[in-house]
PDB file of C-alpha atoms and ligand atoms in Angstrom:
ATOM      1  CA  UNK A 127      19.086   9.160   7.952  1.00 43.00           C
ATOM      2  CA  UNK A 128      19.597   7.876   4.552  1.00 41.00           C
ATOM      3  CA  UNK A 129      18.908   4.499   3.367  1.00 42.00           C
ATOM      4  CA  UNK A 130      22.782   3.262   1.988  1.00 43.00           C
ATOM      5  CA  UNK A 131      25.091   6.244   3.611  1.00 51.00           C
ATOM      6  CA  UNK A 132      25.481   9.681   1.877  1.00 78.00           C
ATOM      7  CA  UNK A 133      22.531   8.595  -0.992  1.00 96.00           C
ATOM      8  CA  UNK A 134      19.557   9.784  -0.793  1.00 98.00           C
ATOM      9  CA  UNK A 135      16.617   7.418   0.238  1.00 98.00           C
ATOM     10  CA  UNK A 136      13.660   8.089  -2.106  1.00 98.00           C
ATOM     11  CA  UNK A 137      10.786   5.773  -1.259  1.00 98.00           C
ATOM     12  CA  UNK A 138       7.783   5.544  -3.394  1.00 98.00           C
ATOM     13  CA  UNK A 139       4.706   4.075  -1.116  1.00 98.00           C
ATOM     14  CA  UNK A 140       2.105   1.989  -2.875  1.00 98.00           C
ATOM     15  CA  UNK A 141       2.630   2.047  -6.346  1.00 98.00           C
ATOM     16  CA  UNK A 142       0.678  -0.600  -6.789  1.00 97.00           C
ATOM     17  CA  UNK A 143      -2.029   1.015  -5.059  1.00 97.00           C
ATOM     18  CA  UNK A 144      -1.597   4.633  -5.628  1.00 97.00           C
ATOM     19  CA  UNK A 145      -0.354   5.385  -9.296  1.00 90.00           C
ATOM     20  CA  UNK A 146      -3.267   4.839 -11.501  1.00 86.00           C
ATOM     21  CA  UNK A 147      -2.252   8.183 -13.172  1.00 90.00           C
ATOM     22  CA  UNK A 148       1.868   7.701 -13.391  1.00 95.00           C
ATOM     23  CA  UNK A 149       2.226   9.904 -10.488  1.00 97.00           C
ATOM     24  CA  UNK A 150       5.413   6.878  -9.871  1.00 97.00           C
ATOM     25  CA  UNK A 151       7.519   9.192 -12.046  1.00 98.00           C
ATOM     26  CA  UNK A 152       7.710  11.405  -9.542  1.00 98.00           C
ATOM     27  CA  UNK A 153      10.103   9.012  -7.586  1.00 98.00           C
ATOM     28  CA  UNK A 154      12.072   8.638 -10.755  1.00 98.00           C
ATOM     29  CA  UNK A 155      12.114  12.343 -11.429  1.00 98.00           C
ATOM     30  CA  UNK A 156      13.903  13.151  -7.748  1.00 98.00           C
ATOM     31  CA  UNK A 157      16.233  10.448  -8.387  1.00 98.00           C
ATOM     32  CA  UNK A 158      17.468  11.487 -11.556  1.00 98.00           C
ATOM     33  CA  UNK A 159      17.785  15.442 -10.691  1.00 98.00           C
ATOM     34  CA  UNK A 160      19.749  13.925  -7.743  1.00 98.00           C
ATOM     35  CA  UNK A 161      21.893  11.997  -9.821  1.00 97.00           C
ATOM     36  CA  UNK A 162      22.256  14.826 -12.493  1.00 97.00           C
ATOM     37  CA  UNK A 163      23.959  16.966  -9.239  1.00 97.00           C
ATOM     38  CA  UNK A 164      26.649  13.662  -8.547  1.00 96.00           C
ATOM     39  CA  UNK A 165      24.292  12.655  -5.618  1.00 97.00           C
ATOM     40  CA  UNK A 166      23.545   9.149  -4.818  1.00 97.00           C
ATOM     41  CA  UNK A 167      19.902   8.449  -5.040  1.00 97.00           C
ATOM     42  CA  UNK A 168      18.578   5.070  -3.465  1.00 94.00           C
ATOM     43  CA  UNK A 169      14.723   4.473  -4.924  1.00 94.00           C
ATOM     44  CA  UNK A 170      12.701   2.082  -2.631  1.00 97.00           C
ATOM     45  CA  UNK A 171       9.739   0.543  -4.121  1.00 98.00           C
ATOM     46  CA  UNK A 172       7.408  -0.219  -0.808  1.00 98.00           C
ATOM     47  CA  UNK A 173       4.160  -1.817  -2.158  1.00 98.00           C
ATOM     48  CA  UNK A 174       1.282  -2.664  -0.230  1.00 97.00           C
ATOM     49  CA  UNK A 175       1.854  -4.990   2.658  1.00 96.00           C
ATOM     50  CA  UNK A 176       5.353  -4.111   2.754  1.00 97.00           C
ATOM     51  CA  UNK A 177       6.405  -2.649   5.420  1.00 97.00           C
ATOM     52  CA  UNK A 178       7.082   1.418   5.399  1.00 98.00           C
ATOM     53  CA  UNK A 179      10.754   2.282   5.910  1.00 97.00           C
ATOM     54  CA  UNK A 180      11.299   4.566   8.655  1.00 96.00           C
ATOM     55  CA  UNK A 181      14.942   6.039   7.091  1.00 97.00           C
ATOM     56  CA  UNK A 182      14.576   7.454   3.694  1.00 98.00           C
ATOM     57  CA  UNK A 183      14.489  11.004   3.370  1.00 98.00           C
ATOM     58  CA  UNK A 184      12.043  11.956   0.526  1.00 98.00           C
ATOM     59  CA  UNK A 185       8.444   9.971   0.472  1.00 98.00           C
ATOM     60  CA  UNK A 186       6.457  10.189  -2.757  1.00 98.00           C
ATOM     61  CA  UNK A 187       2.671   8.779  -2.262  1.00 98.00           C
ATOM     62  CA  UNK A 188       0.545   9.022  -5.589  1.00 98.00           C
ATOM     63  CA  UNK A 189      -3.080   9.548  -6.951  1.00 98.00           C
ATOM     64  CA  UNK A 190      -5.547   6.516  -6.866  1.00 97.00           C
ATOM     65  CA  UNK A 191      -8.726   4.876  -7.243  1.00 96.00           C
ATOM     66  CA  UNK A 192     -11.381   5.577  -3.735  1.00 96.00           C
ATOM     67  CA  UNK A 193     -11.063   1.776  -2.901  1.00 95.00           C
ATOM     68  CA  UNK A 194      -7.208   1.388  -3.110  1.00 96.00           C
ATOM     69  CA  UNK A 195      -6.917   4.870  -1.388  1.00 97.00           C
ATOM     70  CA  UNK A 196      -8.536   3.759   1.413  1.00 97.00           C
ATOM     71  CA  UNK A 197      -6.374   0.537   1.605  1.00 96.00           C
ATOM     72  CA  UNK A 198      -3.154   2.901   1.623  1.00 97.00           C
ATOM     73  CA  UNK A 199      -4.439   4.934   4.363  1.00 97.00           C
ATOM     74  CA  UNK A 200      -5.217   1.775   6.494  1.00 96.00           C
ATOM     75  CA  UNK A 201      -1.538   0.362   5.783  1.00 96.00           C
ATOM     76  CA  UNK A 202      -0.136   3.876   7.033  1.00 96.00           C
ATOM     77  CA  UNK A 203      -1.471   3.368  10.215  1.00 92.00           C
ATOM     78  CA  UNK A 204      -3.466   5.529  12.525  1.00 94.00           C
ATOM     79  CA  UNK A 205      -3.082   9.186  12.896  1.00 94.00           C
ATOM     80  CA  UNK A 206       0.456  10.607  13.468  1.00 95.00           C
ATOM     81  CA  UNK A 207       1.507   6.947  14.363  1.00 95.00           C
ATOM     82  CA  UNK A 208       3.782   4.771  12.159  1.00 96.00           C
ATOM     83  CA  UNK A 209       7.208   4.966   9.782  1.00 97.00           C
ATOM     84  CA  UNK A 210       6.133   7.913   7.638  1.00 98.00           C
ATOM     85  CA  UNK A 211       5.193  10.171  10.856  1.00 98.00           C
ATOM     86  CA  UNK A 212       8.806   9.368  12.375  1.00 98.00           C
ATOM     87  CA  UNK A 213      10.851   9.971   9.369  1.00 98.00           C
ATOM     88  CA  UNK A 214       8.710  13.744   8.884  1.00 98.00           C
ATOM     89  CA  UNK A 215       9.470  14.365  12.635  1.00 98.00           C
ATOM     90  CA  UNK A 216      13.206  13.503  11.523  1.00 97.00           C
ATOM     91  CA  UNK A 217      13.229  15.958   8.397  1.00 98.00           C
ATOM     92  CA  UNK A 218      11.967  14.258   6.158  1.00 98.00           C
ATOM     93  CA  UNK A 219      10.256  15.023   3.092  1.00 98.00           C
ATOM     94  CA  UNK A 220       7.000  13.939   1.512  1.00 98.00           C
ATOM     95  CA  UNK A 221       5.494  14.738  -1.892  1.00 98.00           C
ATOM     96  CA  UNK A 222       1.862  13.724  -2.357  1.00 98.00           C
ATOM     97  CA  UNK A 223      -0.444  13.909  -4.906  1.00 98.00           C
ATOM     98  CA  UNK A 224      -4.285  14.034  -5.126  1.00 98.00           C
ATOM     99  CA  UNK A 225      -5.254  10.573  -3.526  1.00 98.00           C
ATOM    100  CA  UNK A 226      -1.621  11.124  -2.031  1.00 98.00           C
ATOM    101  CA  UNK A 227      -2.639  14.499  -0.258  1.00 98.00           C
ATOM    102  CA  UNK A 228      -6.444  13.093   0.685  1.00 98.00           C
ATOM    103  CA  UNK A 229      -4.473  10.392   2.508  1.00 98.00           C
ATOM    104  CA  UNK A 230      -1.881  12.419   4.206  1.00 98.00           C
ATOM    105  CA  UNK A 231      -4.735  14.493   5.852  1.00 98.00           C
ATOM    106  CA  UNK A 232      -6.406  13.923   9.322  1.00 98.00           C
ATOM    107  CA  UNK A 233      -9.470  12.129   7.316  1.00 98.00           C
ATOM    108  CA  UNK A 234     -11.564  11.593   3.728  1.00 98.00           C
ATOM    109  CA  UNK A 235     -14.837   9.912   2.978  1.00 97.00           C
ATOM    110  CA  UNK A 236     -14.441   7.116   0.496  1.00 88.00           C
ATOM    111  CA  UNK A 237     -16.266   5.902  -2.240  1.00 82.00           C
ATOM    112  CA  UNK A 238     -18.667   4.153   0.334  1.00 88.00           C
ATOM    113  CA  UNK A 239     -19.743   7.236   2.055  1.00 93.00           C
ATOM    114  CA  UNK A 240     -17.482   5.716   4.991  1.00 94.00           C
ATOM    115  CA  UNK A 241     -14.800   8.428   6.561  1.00 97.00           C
ATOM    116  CA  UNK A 242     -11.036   7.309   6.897  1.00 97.00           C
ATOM    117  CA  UNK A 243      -8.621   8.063   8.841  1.00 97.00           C
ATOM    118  CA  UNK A 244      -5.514   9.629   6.971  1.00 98.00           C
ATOM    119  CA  UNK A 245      -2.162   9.936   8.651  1.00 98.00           C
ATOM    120  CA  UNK A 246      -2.645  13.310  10.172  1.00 98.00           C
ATOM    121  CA  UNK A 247       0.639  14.852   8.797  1.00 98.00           C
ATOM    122  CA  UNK A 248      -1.751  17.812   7.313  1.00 98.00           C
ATOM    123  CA  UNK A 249      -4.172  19.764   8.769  1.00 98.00           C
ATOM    124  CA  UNK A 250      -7.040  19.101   6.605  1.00 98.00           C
ATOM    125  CA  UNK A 251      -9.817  16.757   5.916  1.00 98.00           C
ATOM    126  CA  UNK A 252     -11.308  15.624   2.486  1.00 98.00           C
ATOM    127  CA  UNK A 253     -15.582  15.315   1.413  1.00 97.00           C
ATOM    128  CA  UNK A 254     -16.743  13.941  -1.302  1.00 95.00           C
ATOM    129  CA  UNK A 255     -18.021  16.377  -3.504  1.00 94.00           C
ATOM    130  CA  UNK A 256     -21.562  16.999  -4.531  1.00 92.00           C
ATOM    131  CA  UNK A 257     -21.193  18.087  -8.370  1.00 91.00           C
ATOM    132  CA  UNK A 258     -18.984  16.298 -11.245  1.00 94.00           C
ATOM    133  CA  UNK A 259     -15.740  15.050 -11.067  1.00 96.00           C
ATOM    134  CA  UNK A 260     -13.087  17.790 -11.643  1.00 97.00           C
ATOM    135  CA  UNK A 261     -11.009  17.057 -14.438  1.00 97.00           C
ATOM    136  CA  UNK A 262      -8.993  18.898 -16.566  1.00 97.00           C
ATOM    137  CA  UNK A 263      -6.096  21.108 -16.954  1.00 97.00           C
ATOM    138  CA  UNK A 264      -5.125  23.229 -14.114  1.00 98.00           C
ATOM    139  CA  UNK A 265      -2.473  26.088 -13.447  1.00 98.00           C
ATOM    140  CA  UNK A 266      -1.588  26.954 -10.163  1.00 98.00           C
ATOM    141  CA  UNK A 267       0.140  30.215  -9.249  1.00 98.00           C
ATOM    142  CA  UNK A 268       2.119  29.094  -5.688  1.00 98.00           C
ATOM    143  CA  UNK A 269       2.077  30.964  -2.554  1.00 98.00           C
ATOM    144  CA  UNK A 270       5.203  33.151  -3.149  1.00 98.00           C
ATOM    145  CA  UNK A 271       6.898  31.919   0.320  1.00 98.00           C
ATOM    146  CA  UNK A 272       7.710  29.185  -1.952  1.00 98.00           C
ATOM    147  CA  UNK A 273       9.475  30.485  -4.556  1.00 97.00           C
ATOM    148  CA  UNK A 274       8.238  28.646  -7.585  1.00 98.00           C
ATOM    149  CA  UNK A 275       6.693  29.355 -11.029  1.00 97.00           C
ATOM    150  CA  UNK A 276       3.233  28.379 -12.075  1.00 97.00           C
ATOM    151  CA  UNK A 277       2.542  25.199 -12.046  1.00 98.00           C
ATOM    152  CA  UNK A 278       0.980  23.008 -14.872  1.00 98.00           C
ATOM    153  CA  UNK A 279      -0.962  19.707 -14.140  1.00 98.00           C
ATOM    154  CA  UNK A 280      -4.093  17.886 -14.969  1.00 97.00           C
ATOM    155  CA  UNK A 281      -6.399  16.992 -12.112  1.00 98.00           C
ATOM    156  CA  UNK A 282      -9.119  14.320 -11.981  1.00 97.00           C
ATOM    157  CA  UNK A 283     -10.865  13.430  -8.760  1.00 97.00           C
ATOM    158  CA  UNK A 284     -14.398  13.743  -6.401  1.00 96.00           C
ATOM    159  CA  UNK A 285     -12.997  14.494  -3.504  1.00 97.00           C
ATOM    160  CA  UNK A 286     -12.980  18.015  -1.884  1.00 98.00           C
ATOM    161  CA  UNK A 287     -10.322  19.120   0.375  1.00 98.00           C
ATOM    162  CA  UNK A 288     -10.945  22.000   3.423  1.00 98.00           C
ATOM    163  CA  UNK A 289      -7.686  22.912   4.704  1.00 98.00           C
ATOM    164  CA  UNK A 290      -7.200  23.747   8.459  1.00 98.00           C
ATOM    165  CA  UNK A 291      -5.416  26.752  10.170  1.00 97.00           C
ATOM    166  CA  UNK A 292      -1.961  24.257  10.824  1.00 96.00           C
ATOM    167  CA  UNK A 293      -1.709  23.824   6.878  1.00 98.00           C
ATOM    168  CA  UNK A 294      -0.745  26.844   4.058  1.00 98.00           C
ATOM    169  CA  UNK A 295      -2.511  26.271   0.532  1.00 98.00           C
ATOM    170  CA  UNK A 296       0.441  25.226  -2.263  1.00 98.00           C
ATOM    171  CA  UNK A 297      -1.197  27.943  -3.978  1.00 98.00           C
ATOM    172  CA  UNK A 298      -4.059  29.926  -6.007  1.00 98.00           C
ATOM    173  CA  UNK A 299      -5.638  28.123  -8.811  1.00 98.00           C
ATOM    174  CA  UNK A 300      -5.556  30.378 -12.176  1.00 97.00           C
ATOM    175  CA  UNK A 301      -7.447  27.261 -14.691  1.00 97.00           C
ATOM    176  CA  UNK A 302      -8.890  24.464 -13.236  1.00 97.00           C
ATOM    177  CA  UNK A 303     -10.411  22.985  -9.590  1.00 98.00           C
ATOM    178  CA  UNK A 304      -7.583  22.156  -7.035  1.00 98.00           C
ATOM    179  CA  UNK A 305      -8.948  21.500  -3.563  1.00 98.00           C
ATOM    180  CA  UNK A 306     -12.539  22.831  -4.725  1.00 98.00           C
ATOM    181  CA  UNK A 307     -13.468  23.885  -1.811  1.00 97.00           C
ATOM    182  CA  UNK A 308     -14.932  27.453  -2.821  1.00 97.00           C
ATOM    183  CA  UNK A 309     -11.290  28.768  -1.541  1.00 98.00           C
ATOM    184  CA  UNK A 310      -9.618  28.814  -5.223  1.00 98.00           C
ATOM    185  CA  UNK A 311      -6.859  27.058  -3.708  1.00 98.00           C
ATOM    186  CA  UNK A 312      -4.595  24.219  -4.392  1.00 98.00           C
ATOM    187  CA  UNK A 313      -2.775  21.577  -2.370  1.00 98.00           C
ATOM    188  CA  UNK A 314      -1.403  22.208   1.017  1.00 98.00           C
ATOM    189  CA  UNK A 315       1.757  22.779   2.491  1.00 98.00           C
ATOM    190  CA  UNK A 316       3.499  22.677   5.662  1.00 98.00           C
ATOM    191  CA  UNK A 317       7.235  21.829   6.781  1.00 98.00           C
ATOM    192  CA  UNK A 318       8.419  20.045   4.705  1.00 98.00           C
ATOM    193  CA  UNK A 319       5.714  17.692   3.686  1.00 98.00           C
ATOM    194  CA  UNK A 320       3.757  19.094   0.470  1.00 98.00           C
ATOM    195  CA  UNK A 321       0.381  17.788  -1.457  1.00 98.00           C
ATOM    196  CA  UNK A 322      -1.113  18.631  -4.518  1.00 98.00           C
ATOM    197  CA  UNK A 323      -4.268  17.674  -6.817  1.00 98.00           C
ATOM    198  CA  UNK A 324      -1.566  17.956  -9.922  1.00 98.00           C
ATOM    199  CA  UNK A 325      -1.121  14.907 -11.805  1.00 98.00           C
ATOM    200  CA  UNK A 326       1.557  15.048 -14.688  1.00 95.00           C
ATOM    201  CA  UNK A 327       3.567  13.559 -12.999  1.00 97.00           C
ATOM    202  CA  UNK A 328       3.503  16.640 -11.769  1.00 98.00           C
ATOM    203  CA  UNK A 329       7.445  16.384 -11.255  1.00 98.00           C
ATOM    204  CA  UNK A 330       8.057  16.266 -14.925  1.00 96.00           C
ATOM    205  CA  UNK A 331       6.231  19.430 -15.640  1.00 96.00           C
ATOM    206  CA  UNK A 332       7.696  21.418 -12.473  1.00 98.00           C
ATOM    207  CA  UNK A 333      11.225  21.017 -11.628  1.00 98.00           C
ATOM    208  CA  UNK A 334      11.144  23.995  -9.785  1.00 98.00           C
ATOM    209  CA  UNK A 335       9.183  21.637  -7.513  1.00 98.00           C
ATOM    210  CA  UNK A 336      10.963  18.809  -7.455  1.00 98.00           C
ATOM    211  CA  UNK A 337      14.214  21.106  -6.775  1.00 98.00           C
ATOM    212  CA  UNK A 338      11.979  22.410  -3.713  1.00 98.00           C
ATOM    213  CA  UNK A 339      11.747  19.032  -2.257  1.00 98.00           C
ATOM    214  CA  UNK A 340      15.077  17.933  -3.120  1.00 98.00           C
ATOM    215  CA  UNK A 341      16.753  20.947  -1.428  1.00 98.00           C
ATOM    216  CA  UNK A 342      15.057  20.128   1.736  1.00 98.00           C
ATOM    217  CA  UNK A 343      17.136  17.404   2.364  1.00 97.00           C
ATOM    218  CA  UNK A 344      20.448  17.996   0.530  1.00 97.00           C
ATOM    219  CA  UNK A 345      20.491  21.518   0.660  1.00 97.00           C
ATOM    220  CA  UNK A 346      21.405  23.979  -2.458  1.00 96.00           C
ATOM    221  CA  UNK A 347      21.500  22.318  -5.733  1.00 97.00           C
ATOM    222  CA  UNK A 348      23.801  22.990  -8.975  1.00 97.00           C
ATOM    223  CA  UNK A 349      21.849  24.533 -11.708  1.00 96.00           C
ATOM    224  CA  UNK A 350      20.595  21.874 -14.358  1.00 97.00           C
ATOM    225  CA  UNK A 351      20.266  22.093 -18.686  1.00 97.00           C
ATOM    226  CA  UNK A 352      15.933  22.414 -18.317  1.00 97.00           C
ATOM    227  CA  UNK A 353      15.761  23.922 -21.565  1.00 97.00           C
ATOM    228  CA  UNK A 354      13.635  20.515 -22.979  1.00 95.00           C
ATOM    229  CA  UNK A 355      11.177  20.559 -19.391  1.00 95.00           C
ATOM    230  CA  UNK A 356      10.979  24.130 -20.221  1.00 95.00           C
ATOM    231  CA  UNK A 357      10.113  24.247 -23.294  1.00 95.00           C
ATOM    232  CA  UNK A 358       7.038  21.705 -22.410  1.00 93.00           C
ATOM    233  CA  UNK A 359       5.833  23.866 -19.683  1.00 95.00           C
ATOM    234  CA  UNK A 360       5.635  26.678 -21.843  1.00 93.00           C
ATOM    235  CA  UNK A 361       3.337  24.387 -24.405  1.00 93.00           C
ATOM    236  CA  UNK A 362       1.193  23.436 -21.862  1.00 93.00           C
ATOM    237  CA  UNK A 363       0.908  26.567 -20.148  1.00 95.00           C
ATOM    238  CA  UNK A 364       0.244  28.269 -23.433  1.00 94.00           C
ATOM    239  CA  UNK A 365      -2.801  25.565 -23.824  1.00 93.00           C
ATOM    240  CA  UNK A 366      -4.423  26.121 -20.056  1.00 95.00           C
ATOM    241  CA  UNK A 367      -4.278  29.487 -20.279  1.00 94.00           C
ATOM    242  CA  UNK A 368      -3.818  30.757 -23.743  1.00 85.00           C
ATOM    243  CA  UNK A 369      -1.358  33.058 -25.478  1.00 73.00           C
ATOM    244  CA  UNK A 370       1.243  34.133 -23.145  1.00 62.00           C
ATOM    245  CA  UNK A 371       0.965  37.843 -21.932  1.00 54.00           C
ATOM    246  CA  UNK A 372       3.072  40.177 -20.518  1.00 48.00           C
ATOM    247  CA  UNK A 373       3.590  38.959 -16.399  1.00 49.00           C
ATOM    248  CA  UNK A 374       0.831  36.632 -16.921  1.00 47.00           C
ATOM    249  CA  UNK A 375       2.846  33.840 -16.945  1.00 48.00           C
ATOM    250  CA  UNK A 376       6.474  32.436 -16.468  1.00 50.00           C
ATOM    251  CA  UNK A 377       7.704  29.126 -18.625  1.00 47.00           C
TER     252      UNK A 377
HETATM  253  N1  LIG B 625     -10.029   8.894  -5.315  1.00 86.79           N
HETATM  254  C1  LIG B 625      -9.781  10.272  -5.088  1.00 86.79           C
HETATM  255  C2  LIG B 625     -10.868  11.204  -5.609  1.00 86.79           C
HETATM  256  O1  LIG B 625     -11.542  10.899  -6.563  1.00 86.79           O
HETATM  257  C3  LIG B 625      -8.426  10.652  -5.655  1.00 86.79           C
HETATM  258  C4  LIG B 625      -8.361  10.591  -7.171  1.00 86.79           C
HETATM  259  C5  LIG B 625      -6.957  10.758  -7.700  1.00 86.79           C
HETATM  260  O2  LIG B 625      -6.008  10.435  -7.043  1.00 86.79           O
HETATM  261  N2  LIG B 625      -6.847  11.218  -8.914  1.00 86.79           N
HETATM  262  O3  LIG B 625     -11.025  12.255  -5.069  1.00 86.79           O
END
């Protein structure tokens, strides 16, 4: 199902709408891990108006502004209709990220008060909220079914997300917001399609996470040299959560 034979098709919907906050790099990141392994990675820039591509196999939607959000949502199509929702029901996989996961979900109330229709590939919908914005730093300890370390981010949005029974949290917030629903959880996850309030990209500062998604489609991966991404996580870590103690904390 890839774009150009054996590479990988890495598609990176509505930049142009959705990556106020760099969350593009994300695309970037999963190209160049690929390419790191001797895989062939094929980036495809779709930008609004263009139309989705049913055949890559990893989707990467970003964080936004409430008026371009909504416009991404509308270009996505109805509920579990459209390009996106065929290539997930093929295997593929899709990373998403704050404005990203709001969108991906069955519905969110915009700027305007006015509720949208998301693409329905999560079970869960998205208010606004009622106090400040969150914004900050946040660590995220992930549900252990996934396998991954903590994660580091910074989060800024007004939206509130209430996951349903058909979607599993990413994880448990240790600093910061996440989904802010009163649940102290973060993101959502099911199958293969995975959403998250971390900005970072949050890629760059995880590539246990990126390694997730990318072994969804190609399978097991060669170890990489992290020692530069790992040395960052453990600065940032250190700065969400203070000095590191014993099991509080893996770089
Ligand atoms: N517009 C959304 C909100 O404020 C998403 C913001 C973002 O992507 N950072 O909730």
């Amino acid at each position: 199902m890839s774009t150009v034979d054996s590479a990988v098709g890495i598609a990176l919907l509505f930049p142009d709408l959705l990556g106020t906050y760099g969350d593009s790099g994300n695309a970037t990141i999963l190209a160049e891990r690929l390419r790191w392994r001797g895989f062939e990675a094929t980036p495809v820039t779709v930008r609004s108006g263009d139309a989705v591509p049913a055949g890559c196999d990893v989707y990467v939607v970003g964080g936004g502004e409430d008026l371009p959000q909504a416009l991404a949502a509308r270009q996505l199509g109805p509920p579990r209709t459209g390009p996106l929702c065929e290539a997930v029901d093929r295997g593929a996989a899709v990373l998403a990220v704050c404005a990203g996961l709001q969108v991906l979900g069955e519905s969110f109330v915009g700027g305007d008060g006015v509720r949208v229709d998301g693409a329905g590939l999560l079970d869960l919908t998205t208010e606004r909220g009622r106090g400040p914005r969150s914004v900050g730093e946040v660590v995220v300890d992930p549900v252990p079914a996934l396998g991954l370390p903590a994660l580091t981010g910074y989060e800024n949005h007004g939206g509130v997300t209430v996951l349903g029974p058909g979607t599993s949290p990413l994880g448990h917030v240790r600093r910061g917001v996440g989904n802010g629903d009163g649940s102290g959880t973060d993101g959502a996850w099911s199958g293969r399609v995975l959403g998250t309030y971390l900005h970072g990209p949050v890629l760059a500062r995880n590539p246990a996470l990126a390694d997730l998604v990318l072994g969804w489609v190609v399978g097991d991966l060669a170890p990489v040299d992290d020692a530069e991404v790992l040395e960052l996580r453990g600065e940032r870590l250190h700065a969400a959560l203070g000095p590191r103690r014993r099991g509080r904390w893996r770089p």
